[in-house]
Coordinates of C-alpha atoms in Angstrom, one line a residue:
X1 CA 20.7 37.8 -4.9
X2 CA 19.9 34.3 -5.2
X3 CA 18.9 32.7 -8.5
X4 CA 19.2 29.2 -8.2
X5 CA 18.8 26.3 -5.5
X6 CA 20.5 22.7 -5.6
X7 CA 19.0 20.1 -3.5
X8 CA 20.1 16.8 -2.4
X9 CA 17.3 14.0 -2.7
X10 CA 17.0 11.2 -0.2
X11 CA 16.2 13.0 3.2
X12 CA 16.0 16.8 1.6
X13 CA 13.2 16.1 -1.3
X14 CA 11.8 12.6 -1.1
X15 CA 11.8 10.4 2.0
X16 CA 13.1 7.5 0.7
X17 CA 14.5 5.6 3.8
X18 CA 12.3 2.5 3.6
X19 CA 13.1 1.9 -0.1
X20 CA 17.2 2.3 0.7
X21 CA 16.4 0.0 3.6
X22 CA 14.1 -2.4 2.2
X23 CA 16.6 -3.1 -1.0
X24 CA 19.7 -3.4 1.2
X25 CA 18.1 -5.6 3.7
X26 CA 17.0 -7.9 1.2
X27 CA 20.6 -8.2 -0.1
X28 CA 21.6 -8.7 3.2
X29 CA 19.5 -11.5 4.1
X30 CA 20.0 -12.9 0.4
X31 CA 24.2 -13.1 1.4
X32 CA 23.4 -14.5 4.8
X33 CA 24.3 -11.2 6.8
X34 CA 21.9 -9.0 9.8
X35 CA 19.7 -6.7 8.6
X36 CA 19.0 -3.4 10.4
X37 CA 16.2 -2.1 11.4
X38 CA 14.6 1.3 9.0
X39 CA 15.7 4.0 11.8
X40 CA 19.1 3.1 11.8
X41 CA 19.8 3.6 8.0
X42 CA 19.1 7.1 9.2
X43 CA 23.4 7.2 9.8
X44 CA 24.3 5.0 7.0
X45 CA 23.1 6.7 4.0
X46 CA 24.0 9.9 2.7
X47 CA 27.6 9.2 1.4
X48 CA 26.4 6.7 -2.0
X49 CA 25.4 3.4 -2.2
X50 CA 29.3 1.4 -1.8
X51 CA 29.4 3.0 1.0
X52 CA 26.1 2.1 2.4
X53 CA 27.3 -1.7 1.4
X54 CA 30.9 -1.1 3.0
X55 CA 29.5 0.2 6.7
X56 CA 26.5 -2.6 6.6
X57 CA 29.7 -5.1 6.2
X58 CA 31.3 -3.3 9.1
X59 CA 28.3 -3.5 11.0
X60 CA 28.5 -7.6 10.3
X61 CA 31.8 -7.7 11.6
X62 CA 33.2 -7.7 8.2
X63 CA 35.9 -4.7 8.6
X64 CA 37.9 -5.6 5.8
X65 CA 34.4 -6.1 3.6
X66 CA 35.7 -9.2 1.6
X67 CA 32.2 -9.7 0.5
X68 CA 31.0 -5.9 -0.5
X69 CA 31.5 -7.2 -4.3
X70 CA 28.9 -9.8 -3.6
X71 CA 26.7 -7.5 -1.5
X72 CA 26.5 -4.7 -4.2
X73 CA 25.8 -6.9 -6.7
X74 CA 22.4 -7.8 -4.6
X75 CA 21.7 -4.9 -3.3
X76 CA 21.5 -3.0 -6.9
X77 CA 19.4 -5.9 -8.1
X78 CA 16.7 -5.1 -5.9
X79 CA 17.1 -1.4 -6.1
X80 CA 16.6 -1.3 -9.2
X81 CA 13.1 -2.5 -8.9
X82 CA 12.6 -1.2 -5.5
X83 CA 13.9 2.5 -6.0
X84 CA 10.8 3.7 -5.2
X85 CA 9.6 1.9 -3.0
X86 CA 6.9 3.8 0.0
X87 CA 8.8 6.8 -1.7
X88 CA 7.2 10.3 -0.9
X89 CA 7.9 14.2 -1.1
X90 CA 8.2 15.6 2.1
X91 CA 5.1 18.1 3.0
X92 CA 5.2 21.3 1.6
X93 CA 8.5 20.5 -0.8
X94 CA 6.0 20.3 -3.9
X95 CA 4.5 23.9 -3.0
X96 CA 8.1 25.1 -2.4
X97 CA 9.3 23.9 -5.9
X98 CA 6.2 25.2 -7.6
X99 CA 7.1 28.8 -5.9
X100 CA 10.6 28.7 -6.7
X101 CA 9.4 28.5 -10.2
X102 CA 6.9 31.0 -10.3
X103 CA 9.5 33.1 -9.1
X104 CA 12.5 31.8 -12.0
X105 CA 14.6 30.4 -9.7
X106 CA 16.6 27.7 -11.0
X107 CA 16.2 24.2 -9.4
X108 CA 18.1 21.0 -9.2
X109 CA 18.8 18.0 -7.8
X110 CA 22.4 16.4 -6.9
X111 CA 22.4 13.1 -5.3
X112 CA 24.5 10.4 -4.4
X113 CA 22.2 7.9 -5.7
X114 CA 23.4 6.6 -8.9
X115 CA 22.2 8.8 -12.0
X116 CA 19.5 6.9 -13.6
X117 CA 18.0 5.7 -10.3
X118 CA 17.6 9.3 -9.5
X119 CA 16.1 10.4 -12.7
X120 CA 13.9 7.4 -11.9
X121 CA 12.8 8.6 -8.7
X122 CA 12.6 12.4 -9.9
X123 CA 10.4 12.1 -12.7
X124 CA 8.3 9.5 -10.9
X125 CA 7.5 11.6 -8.4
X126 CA 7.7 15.1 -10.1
X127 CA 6.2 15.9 -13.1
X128 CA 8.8 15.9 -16.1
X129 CA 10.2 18.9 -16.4
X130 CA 10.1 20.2 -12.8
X131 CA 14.1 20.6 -12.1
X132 CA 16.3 22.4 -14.3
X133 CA 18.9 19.8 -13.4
X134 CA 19.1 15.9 -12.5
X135 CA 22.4 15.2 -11.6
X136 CA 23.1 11.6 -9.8
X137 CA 26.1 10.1 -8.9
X138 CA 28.3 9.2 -12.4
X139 CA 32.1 8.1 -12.5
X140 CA 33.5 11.4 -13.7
X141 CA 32.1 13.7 -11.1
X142 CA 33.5 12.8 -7.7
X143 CA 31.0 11.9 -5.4
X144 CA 29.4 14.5 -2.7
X145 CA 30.8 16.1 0.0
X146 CA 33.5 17.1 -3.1
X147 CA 32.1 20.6 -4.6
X148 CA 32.7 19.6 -8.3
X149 CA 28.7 18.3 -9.0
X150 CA 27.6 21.6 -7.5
X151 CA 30.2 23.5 -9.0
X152 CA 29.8 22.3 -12.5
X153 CA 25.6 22.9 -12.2
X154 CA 26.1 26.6 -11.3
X155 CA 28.8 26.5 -14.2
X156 CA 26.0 25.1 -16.7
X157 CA 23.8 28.2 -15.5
X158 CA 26.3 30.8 -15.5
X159 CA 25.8 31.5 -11.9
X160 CA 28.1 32.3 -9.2
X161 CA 28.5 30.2 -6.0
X162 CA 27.1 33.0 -3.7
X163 CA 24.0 33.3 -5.7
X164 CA 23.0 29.7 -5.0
X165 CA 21.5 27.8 -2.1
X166 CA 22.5 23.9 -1.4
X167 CA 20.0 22.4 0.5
X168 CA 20.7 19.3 2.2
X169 CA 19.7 17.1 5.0
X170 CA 23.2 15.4 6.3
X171 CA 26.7 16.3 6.9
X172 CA 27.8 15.6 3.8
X173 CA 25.7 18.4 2.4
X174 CA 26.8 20.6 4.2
X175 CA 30.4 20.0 3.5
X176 CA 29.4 20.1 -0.6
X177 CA 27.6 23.4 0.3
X178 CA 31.2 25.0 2.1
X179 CA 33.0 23.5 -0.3
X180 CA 31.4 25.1 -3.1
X181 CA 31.4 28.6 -1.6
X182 CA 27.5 28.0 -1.6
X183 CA 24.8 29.1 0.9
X184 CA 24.3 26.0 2.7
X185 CA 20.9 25.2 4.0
X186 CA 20.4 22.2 6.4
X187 CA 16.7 20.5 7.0
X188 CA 15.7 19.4 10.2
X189 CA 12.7 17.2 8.4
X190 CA 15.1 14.8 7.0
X191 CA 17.9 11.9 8.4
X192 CA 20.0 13.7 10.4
X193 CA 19.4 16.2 13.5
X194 CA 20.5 19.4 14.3
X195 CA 23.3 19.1 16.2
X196 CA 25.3 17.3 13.1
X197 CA 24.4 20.2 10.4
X198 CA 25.4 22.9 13.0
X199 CA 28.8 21.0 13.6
X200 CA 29.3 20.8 9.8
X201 CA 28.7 24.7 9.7
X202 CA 25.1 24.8 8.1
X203 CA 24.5 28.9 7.7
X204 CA 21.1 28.5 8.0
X205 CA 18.5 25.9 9.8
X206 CA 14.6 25.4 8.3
X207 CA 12.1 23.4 9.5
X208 CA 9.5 23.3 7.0
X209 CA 10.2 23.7 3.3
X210 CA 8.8 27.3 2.7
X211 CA 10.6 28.4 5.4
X212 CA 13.7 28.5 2.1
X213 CA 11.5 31.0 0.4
X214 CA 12.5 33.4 3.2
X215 CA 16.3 33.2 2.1
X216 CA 15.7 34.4 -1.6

């Protein structure tokens, strides 16, 4: 029986592609490197933000990324403002939360995005008191595709592994999902395609969001 679903944010929940783009690409151009067009963020995010600012350096030709100190500095200037920037729930993800409710399923969110950008973004978006569970990226949990921020939520509830979803969009997610001993769900609305969350061992594919429903 399941009784409780973790979702990822950016690509799973909220598209929030342009904003991740927008804010890096203005640090970019503010430390004289090439910016990259939206699409291709698509296989940059998904792993945190240093790591976003470590394979844009790559991407300039900057292997050893002498500069990412510099970079990251920019880059969280302007997400900090620009967070939510063009930043909208996928269709049907609002009607799918609001059923999962109704039906006392526990919901949260675990991102890679640091913590208080993603409570940010959350409660912006959602009215307060929609998730269960905000959980961004914090110095003591490692970071996703490590189990431990999944782990430590189903902990919180007193829920087993098997009786949770993780719902995710990239790789990474489904590795957190494995990892945990959770059922991993991948979403073809989101950055990656199919082929990636079937090579990553995704147990189940959905294309829209009430398609989950269906796995309760």
């Amino acid at each position: 029986m399941i009784k409780a679903c973790i979702f990822d944010c950016d690509g799973t929940l909220l598209d929030t592609l342009v904003s991740i783009a927008h804010s890096t690409n203005c640090a970019l151009r503010d430390c004289g490197f090439r910016e990259f067009p939206v699409e291709e963020y698509k296989n940059m995010v998904g792993d945190g933000a240093a790591e976003l600012i470590r394979r844009c350096l790559r991407r300039n030709q900057e292997p050893g990324c002498e500069s990412f100190e510099r970079l990251f500095a920019k880059f969280r200037e302007y997400f900090k403002e620009g967070c939510m920037y063009q930043v909208v729930p996928y269709d049907g993800i609002t009607e799918l939360l609001d059923t999962l409710k109704k039906r006392g399923i526990l919901i949260a969110v675990l991102s890679n995005k640091p913590h208080i950008q993603t409570i940010d973004v959350i409660d912006r978006v959602f009215p307060k008191g929609t998730f269960d569970q905000i959980q961004g990226l914090i110095e003591e949990i490692p970071r996703k595709p490590a189990p431990d921020g999944a782990l430590l939520i189903a902990e919180k509830w007193n829920v087993r592994p098997e009786e949770c979803l993780y719902i995710g969009d990239t790789n990474t997610d489904m590795m957190t999902g494995n990892r945990a001993g959770m059922h991993t769900v991948g979403v073809l609305w989101g950055f990656r395609d199919r082929q990636e969350l079937e090579e990553n061992h995704a147990e189940v594919l959905v294309e829209r969001p009430m398609e989950i429903l269906e796995l309760l």
